[in-house]
Structure formats: structure tokens, C-alpha cells
Short mmCIF file of C-alpha atoms in Angstrom, two decimals:
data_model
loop_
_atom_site.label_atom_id
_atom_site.label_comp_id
_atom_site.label_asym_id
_atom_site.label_seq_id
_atom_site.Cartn_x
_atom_site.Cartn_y
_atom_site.Cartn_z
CA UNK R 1 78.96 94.17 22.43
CA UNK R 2 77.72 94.36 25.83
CA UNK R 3 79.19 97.41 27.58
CA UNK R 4 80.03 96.89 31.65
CA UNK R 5 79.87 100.16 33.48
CA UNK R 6 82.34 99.97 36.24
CA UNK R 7 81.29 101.02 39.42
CA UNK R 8 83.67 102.88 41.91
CA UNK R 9 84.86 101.15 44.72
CA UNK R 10 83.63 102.78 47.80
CA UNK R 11 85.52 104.98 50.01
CA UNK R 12 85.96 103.27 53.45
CA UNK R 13 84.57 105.56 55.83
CA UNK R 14 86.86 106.12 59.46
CA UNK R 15 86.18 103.94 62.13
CA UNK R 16 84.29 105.28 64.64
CA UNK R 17 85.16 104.96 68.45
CA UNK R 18 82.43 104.63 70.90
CA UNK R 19 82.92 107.92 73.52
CA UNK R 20 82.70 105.47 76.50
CA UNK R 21 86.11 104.31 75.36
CA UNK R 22 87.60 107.54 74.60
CA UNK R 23 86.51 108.21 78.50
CA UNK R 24 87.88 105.31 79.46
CA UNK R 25 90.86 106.26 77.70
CA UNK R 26 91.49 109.44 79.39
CA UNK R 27 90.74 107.28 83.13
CA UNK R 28 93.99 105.69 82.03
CA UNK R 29 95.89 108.63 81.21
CA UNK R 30 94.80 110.13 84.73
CA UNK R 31 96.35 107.01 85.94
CA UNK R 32 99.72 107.89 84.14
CA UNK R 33 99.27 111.18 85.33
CA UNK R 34 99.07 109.77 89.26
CA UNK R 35 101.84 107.30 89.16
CA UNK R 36 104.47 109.46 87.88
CA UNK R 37 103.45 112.40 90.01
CA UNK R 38 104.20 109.71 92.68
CA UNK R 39 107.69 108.47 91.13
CA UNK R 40 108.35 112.17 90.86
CA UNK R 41 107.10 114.11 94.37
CA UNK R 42 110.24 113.45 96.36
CA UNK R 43 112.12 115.57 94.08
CA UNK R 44 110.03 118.02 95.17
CA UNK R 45 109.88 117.98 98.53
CA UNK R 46 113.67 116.77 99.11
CA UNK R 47 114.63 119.55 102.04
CA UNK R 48 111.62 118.99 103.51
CA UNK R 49 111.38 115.72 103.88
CA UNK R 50 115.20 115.56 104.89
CA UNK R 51 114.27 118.20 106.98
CA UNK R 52 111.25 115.88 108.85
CA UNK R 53 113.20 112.63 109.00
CA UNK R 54 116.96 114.12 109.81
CA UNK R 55 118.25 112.22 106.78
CA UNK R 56 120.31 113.42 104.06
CA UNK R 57 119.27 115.00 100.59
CA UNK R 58 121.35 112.26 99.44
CA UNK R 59 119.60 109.46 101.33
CA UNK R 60 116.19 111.18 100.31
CA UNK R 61 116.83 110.82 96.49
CA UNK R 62 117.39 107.40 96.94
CA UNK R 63 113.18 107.09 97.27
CA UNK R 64 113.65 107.91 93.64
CA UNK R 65 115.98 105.16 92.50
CA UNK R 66 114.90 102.22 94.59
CA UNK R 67 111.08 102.82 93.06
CA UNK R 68 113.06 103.04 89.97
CA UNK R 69 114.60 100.35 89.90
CA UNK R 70 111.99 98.13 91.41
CA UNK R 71 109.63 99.21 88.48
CA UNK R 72 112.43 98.36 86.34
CA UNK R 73 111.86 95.04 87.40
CA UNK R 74 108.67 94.29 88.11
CA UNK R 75 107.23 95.80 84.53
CA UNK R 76 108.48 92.72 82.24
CA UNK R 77 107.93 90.02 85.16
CA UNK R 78 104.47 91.45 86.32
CA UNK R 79 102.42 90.62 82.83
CA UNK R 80 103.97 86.86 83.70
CA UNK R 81 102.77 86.91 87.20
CA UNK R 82 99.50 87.98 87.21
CA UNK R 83 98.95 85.67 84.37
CA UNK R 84 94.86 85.01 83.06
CA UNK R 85 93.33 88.14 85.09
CA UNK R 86 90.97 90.88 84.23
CA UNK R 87 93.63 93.56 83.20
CA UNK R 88 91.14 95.74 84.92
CA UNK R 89 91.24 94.36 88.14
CA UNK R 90 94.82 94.69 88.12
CA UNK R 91 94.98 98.14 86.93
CA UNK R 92 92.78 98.80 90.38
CA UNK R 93 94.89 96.79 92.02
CA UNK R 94 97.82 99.08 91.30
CA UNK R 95 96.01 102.05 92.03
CA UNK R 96 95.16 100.63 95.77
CA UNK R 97 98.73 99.79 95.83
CA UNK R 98 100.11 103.31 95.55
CA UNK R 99 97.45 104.70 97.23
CA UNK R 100 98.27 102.66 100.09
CA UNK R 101 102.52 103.00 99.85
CA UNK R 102 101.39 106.88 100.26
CA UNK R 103 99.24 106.15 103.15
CA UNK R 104 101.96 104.92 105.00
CA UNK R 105 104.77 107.71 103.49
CA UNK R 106 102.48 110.33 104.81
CA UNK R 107 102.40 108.51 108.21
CA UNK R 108 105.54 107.40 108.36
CA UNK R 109 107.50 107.13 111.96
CA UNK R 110 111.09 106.88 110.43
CA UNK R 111 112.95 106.58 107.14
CA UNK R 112 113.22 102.89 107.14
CA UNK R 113 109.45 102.93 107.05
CA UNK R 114 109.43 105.11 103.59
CA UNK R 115 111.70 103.18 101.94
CA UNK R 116 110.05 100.38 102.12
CA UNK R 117 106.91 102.41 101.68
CA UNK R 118 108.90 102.87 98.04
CA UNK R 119 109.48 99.65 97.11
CA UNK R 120 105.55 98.87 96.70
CA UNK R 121 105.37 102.41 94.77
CA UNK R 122 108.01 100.95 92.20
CA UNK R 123 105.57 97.45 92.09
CA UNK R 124 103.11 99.83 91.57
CA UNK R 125 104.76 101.87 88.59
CA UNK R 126 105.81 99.16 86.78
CA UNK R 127 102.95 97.26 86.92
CA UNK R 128 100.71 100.31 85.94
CA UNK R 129 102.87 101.42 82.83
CA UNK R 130 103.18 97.53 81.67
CA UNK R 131 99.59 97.60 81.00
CA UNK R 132 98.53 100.96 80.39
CA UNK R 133 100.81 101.92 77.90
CA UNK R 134 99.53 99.08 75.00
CA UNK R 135 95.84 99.43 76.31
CA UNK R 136 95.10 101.87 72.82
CA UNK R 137 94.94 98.15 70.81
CA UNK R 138 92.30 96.51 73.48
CA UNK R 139 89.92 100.08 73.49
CA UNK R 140 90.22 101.51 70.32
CA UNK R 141 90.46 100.32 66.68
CA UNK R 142 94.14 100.17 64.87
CA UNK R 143 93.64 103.53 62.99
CA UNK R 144 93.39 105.30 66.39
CA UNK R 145 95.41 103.60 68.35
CA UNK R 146 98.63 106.28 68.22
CA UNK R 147 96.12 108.63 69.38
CA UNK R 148 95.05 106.85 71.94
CA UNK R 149 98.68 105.76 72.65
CA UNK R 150 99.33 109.58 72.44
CA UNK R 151 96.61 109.99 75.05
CA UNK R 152 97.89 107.92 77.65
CA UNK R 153 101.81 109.41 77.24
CA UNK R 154 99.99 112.71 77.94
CA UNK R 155 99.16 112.00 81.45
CA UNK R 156 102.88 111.18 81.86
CA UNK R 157 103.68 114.87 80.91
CA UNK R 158 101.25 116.57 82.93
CA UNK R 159 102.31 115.26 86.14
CA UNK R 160 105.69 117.26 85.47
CA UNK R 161 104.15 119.80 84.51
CA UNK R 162 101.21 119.96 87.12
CA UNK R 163 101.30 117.23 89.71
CA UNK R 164 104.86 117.28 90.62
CA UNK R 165 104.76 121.42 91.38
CA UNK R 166 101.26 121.29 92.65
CA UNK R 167 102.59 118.38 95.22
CA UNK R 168 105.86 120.84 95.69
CA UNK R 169 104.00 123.67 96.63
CA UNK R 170 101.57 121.63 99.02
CA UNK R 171 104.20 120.28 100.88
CA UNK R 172 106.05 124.03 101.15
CA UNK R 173 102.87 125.46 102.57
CA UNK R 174 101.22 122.62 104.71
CA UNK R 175 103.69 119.91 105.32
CA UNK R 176 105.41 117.06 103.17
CA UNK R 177 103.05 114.34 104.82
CA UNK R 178 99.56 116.20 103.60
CA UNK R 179 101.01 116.27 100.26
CA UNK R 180 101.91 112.40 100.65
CA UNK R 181 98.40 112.10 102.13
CA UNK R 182 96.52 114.22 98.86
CA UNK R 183 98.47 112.07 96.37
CA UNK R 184 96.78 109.14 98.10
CA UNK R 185 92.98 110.53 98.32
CA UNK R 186 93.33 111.26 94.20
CA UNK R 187 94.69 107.74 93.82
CA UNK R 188 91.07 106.89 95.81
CA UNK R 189 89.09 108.73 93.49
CA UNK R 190 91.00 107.68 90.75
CA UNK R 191 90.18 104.32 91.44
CA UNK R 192 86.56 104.79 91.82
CA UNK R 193 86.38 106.77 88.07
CA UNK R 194 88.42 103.70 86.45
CA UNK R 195 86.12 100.82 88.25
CA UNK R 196 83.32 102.36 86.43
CA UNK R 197 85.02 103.99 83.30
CA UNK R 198 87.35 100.75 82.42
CA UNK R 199 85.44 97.79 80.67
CA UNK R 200 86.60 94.00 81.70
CA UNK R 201 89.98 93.07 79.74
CA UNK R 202 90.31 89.75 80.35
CA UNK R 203 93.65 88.45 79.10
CA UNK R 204 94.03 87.37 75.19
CA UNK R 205 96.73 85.12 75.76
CA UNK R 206 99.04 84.74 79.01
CA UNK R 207 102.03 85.93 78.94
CA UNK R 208 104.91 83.79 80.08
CA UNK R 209 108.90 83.93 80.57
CA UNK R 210 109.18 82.64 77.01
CA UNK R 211 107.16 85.30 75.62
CA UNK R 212 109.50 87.75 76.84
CA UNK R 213 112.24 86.29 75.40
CA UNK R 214 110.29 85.39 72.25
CA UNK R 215 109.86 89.25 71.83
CA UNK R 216 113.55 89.93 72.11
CA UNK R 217 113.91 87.75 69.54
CA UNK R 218 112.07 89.92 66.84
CA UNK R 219 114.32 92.54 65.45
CA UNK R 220 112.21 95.06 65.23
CA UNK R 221 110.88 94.97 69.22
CA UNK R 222 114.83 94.56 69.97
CA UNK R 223 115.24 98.35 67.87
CA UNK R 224 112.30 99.71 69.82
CA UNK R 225 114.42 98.69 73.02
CA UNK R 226 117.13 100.00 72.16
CA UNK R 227 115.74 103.19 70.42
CA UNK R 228 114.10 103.94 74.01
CA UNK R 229 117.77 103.07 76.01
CA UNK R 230 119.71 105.86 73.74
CA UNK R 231 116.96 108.23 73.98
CA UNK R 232 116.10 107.91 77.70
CA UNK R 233 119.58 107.69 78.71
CA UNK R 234 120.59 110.72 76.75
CA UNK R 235 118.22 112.94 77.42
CA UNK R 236 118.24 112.29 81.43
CA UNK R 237 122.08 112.26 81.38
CA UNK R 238 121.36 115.93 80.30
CA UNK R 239 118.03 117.02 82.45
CA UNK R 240 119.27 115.91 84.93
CA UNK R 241 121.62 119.18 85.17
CA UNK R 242 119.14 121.73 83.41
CA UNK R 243 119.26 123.91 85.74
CA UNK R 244 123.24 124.70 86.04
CA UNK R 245 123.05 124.50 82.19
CA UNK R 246 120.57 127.16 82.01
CA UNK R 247 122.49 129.10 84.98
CA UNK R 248 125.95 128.87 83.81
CA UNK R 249 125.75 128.27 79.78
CA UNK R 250 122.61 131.38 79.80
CA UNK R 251 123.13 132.82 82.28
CA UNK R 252 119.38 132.28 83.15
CA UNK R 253 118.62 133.61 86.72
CA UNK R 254 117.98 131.13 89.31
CA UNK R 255 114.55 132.82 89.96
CA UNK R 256 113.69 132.01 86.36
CA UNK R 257 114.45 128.33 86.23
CA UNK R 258 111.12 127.22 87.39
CA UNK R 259 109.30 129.31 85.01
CA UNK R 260 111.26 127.81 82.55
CA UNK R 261 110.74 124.39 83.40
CA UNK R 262 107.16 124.98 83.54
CA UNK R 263 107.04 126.42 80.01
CA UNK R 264 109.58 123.49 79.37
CA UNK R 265 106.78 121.31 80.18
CA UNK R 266 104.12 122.80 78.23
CA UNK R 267 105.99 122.26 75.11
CA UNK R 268 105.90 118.70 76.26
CA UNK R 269 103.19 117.83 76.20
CA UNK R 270 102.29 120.04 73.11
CA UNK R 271 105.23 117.45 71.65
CA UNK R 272 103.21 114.45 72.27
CA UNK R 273 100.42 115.24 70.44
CA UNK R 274 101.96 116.37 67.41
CA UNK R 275 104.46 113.42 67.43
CA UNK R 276 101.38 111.15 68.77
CA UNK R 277 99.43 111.91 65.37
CA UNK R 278 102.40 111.71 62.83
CA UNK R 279 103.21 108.68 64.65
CA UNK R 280 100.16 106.97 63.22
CA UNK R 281 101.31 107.96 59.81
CA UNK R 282 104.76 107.03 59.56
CA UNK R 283 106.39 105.91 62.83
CA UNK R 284 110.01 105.32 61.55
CA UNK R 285 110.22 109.15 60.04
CA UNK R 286 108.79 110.66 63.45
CA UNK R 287 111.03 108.76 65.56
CA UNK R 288 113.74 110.12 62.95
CA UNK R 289 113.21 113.72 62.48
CA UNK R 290 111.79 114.29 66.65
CA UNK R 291 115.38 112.30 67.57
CA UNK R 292 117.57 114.55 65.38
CA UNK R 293 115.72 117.46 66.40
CA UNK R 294 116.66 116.50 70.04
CA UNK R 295 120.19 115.99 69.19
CA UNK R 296 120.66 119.13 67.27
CA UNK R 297 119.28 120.98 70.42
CA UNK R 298 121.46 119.20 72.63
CA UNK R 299 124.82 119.74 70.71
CA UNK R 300 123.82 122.93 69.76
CA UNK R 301 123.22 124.24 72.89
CA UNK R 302 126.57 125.53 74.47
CA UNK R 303 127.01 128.12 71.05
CA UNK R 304 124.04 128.93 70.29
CA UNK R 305 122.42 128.99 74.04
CA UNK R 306 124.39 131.97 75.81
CA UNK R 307 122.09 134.28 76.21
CA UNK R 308 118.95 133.92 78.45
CA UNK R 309 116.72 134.38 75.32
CA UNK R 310 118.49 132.19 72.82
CA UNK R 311 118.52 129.23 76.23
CA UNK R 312 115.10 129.67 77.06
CA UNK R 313 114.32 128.95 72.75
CA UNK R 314 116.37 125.90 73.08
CA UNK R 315 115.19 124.57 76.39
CA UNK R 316 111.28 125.03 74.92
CA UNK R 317 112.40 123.04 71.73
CA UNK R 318 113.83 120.66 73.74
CA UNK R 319 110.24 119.87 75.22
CA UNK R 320 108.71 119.89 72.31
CA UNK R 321 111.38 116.99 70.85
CA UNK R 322 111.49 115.04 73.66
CA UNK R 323 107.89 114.88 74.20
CA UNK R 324 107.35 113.23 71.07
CA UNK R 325 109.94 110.46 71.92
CA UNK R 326 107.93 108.37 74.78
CA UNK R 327 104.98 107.98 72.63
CA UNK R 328 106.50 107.48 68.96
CA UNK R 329 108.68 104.68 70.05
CA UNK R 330 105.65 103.25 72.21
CA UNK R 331 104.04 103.00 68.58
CA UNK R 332 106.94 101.53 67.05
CA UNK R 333 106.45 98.40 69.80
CA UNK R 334 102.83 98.64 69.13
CA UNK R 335 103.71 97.87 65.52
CA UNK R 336 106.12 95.72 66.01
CA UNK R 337 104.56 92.87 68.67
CA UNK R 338 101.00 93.21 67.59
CA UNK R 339 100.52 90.15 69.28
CA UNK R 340 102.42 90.69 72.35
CA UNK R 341 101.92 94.22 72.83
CA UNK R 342 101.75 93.50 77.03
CA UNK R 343 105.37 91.43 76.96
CA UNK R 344 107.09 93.97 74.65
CA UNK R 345 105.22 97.37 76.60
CA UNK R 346 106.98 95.64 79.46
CA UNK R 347 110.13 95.40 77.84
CA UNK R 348 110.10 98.82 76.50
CA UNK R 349 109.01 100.15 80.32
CA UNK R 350 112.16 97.99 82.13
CA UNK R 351 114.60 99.78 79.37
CA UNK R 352 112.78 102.94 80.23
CA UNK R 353 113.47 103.38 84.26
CA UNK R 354 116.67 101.36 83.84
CA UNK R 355 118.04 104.15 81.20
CA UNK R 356 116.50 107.11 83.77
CA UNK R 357 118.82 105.69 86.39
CA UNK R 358 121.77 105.03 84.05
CA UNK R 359 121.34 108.42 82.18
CA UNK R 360 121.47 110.79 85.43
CA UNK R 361 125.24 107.98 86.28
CA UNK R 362 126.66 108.55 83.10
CA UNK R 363 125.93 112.18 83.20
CA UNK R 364 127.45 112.70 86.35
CA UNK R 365 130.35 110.97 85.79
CA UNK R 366 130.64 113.53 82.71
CA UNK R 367 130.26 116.67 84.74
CA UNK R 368 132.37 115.43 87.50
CA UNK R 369 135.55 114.69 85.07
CA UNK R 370 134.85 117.33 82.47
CA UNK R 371 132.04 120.16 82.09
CA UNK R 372 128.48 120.68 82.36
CA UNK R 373 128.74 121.47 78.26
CA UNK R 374 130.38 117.70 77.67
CA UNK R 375 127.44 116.08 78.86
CA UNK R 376 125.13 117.88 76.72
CA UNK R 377 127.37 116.45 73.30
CA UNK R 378 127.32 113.18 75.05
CA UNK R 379 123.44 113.35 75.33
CA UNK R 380 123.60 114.51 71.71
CA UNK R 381 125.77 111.74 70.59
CA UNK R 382 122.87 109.18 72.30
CA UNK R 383 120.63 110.60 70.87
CA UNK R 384 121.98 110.41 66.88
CA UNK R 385 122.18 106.39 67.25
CA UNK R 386 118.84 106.58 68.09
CA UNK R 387 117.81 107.31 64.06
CA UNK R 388 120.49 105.53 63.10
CA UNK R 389 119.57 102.39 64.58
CA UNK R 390 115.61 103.12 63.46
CA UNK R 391 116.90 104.46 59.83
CA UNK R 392 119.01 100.75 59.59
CA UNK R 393 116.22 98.50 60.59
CA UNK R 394 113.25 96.93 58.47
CA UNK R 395 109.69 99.11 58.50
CA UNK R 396 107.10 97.88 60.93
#
């Protein structure tokens, strides 16, 4: 008898990513970085720019929610628009675009002017998160593409953490038009690092007004929608009053609150990478176990946060939860419209500033009928659907 000797199957060896795409990777996330540094600036300089324009606080936050809601808009119907061009050339295009809207804001004679100055910065976020946040499939291979994914979400959290106060503290020291006016000059820069970093990305396969509604259609895109609506509009509902939490619940000095936030931040973005590599693992758990971590914070917080030490604890663990969110349900679309990763990413980024404007409503419609504590077991309630809706639907 003829013995066979069997011969081990080899071990597949991890695919390797060429560095110019890593680069080109972290050209994008710079891009993140910029365009919510310029979502988030007015917050910022609020007084100031009241201040410069005689306007009201009240009429100055409103630069916030019209580019809100404009990018709200613009991200599902923008893939449809721009239709068979280089993904590249748009991504410039959007660059130029804020770079521009914050030519004029700096200059601006009146407030009329700046709003309108806003709109294009809303075209401009949209647009830029529609395409940047499912790029990871188009420059790296599937086995890296959370990181990658994770990479780009990064950007996101270091503009809170670094553009947003670095703008702030600009504006304090040389004027609220300068900072306007540096915003724009990086956006410049920016756009000469991506011309030459960013390889042509000509489109796969247009996307039209049926695609869109195609996606909706699949069950598990329609969870990832949904999971980013709770989670958004919980978690703003409660950020959005941080500070009197921190003040009245801790007792937290108000001289301490930006410290906080800052070390708030850091556990951000520390959040995003963890939750950005378990991600790639097993997407449903992460989204799971970062979402009840988040809730259990949240709820949690008005008995176990009354101390300055014990709120500070809970305020860094809420970074670190929530900064896993963004990019694990990011994934979950990834996964889920493989295919139509630029239809559903524009989905997912419509839900996203729609549930920012909506969360920071239904929280103050909490605090105004009951108390800064109800909001955060509202938030926490959100929240919990969120792994119940990802725990009840099929694996992607």
C-alpha cells in the first residue's frame, strides 16, 4: 500500500499595505480633523464673535445648526450628484470649499454674510464625511480596513481635542477673524498634501436615488442607522450639558471644566483605537459591550458621580466609550453594504448630524421640565436600545 504523506496547508501570511496608502490614509484623517474643527470653532469663539457682529449668543449658535443641518442633507444626495467623478477631485473640491466659506467668515462685513458663509461649510461637511468615512475599502485591503476606518474617525477626535481649543485660544488672543482666516490657510495646505498623497478613485459604480433607497432596504444597513440615531442622539442630549453636570452633580469647579474636557478628549480618541481594532474582530460584540459601557456611565452618573474625583472617573470613561461608537458602527455599514459603502456612509453621516441636532432638542426639553440628572437616564435609556437593536439583528 502506497502511503500519501499529507502536506500542511500553508499559513496565509497578512496582507501587506503599501506605506503610500497608509500616508494617504492619514491625508484623509487630517481632512476629518479640518472639517470638524470647522463645524466646531463657533462654539468656541461664541462671545467673541457676538461680540464683533452685535448679534446674540443665540443667533451665533445657529452657525452650528444650519451647517448641521445642511450636511445632514447634502451627505446622502451628494454621492448622487457628483455621480462618475474622481472621488479625489471631489475630496479637493471640498477642501477648496471650506477653505473658501472661511475666507469669507474671516472677512465678513455682517452676519448675513456668515451665515451664508455656513451653508457652503455644511456642503462641505457632508460631502467630505460621505466619502471619507468608507475610503478604508478603496486604499487598503479588507483585513485592515477597521484600522484604517479607525484612522480616519481619529481625525474627528482630535479636532475636539486640539483644533477646536487651539482655534479658541487664537481667537481670545488675536481676534475671531485670524482664527477664521488660519482654519482656511491649513485647509490650503491640506489640500496641497492630499493632491499629491491621494491616488485617483474613480467611481466603481454611480450612485443614484435608488441606491439609497436600495440600502435602506437591507436590514442590516437600516440597524447601522438606527444604531448611530440612539447613540448620537443620546450621548449629545447629555454633552451637551457636561459642564453643569460636572458643576452641579460634582461639584467640579468651573476652572476645572476645561481640563476636564481636554482629558475627556484624550480618552477619546484613546477609545477609537481600541474599539477601531476589536471592531475588525467582532463588530456586533464591540458595538455591544462600548454601548452598555456608555449607558452604565450615563445612568450611573448622578450616584456614583458626586464628588469631583469619582465625576472626573466617569466623565474620562465616558470618552473612552463614546469614542469607540463613531468608528464601530462605521464598520458595521462597512460590513453591511460592501457594495455600496458610499450610499450607506452617506446614510449613516445624514443620521449622524440629524441626531447631533435632535439630541442637544430633546435634552433641553429634559432639563427645562425636569433636572439636569433626567437627561443623563434619558441618554442612558438611548443608549441601551442601541445593543438591543444590534444584539436582535442578523451578523454582518
Amino acid at each position: 500500500m502506497t502511503q500519501v504523506e499529507s502536506v500542511p496547508a500553508p499559513v496565509p501570511t497578512p496582507e501587506r499595505v503599501p506605506l503610500r496608502n497608509w500616508i494617504a490614509m492619514v491625508a484623509v484623517a487630517l481632512g476629518t480633523f479640518l472639517v470638524v474643527t470647522v463645524e466646531n470653532l463657533p462654539m468656541g469663539l461664541l462671545t467673541a464673535i457676538g461680540g464683533g457682529l452685535h448679534v446674540s449668543d443665540g443667533e451665533v449658535g445657529l452657525m452650528v445648526t444650519v451647517s448641521g443641518l445642511v450636511a445632514a442633507v447634502t451627505a446622502p444626495l451628494l454621492p448622487v450628484a457628483i455621480r462618475g467623478l474622481d472621488r479625489r477631485v471631489v475630496l479637493l473640491g471640498l477642501i477648496l470649499l471650506a477653505m473658501a466659506a472661511n475666507v469669507v467668515s474671516a472677512l465678513t462685513p455682517g452676519y448675513a454674510v456668515l451665515m451664508v458663509a455656513r451653508l457652503f461649510v455644511g456642503v462641505s461637511i457632508g460631502g467630505f464625511w460621505s466619502l471619507a468615512a468608507g475610503l478604508g475599502v478603496r486604499l487598503v485591503p479588507p483585513s485592515h480596513v477597521a484600522r484604517a476606518t479607525s484612522l480616519i474617525f481619529f481625525g474627528a477626535m482630535a479636532a475636539n481635542v486640539l483644533g477646536v481649543p487651539a482655534g479658541t485660544v487664537l481667537g481670545e488672543f488675536a481676534g475671531w477673524r485670524l482664527a477664521f482666516a488660519a482654519v482656511a490657510a491649513i485647509a490650503l495646505l491640506l489640500v496641497a498634501a492630499l493632491s499629491v498623497l491621494l491616488p485617483r478613485m474613480p467611481a466603481t459604480e454611480p450612485v443614484r436615488l435608488r441606491t439609497l433607497a436600495d440600502q435602506l432596504r437591507t436590514p442590516a444597513v437600516r440597524v447601522g442607522v438606527v444604531a448611530t440615531f440612539l447613540l448620537v442622539a443620546g450621548h449629545y442630549g447629555a454633552f451637551t450639558f457636561v459642564s453643569p453636570v460636572l458643576q452641579d452633580v460634582s461639584g467640579v469647579d468651573a476652572t476645572f471644566v476645561g481640563p476636564l474636557l481636554l482629558a475627556y478628549g484624550v480618552a477619546g480618541m484613546a477609545g477609537n483605537l481600541v474599539a477601531g481594532s476589536w471592531a475588525g474582530r467582532d463588530v456586533r460584540a464591540t458595538i455591544v459591550a462600548v454601548s452598555l459601557t456608555l449607558a452604565a456611565v450615563l445612568a450611573l452618573f448622578p450616584f456614583l458621580g458626586g464628588s469631583p474625583v469619582t465625576g472626573s472617573i466617569l466623565l474620562i470613561l465616558w470618552g473612552l466609550a463614546f469614542g469607540g461608537l463613531p468608528v464601530s458602527v462605521q464598520t458595521w455599514i462597512i460590513k453591511a453594504a460592501p457594495q455600496g459603502v458610499e450610499a450607506a456612509t452617506g446614510l449613516n453621516t445624514c443620521m449622524f448630524n440629524l441626531a447631533i441636532a435632535l439630541g442637544a432638542l430633546f435634552g433641553s426639553l429634559i432639563v427645562g421640565t425636569v433636572t439636569v440628572t433626567g437627561v443623563l437616564w434619558a441618554a442612558a435609556g438611548l443608549v441601551v436600545l442601541t445593543s438591543v437593536v444590534v444584539s436582535a439583528a442578523r451578523r454582518v
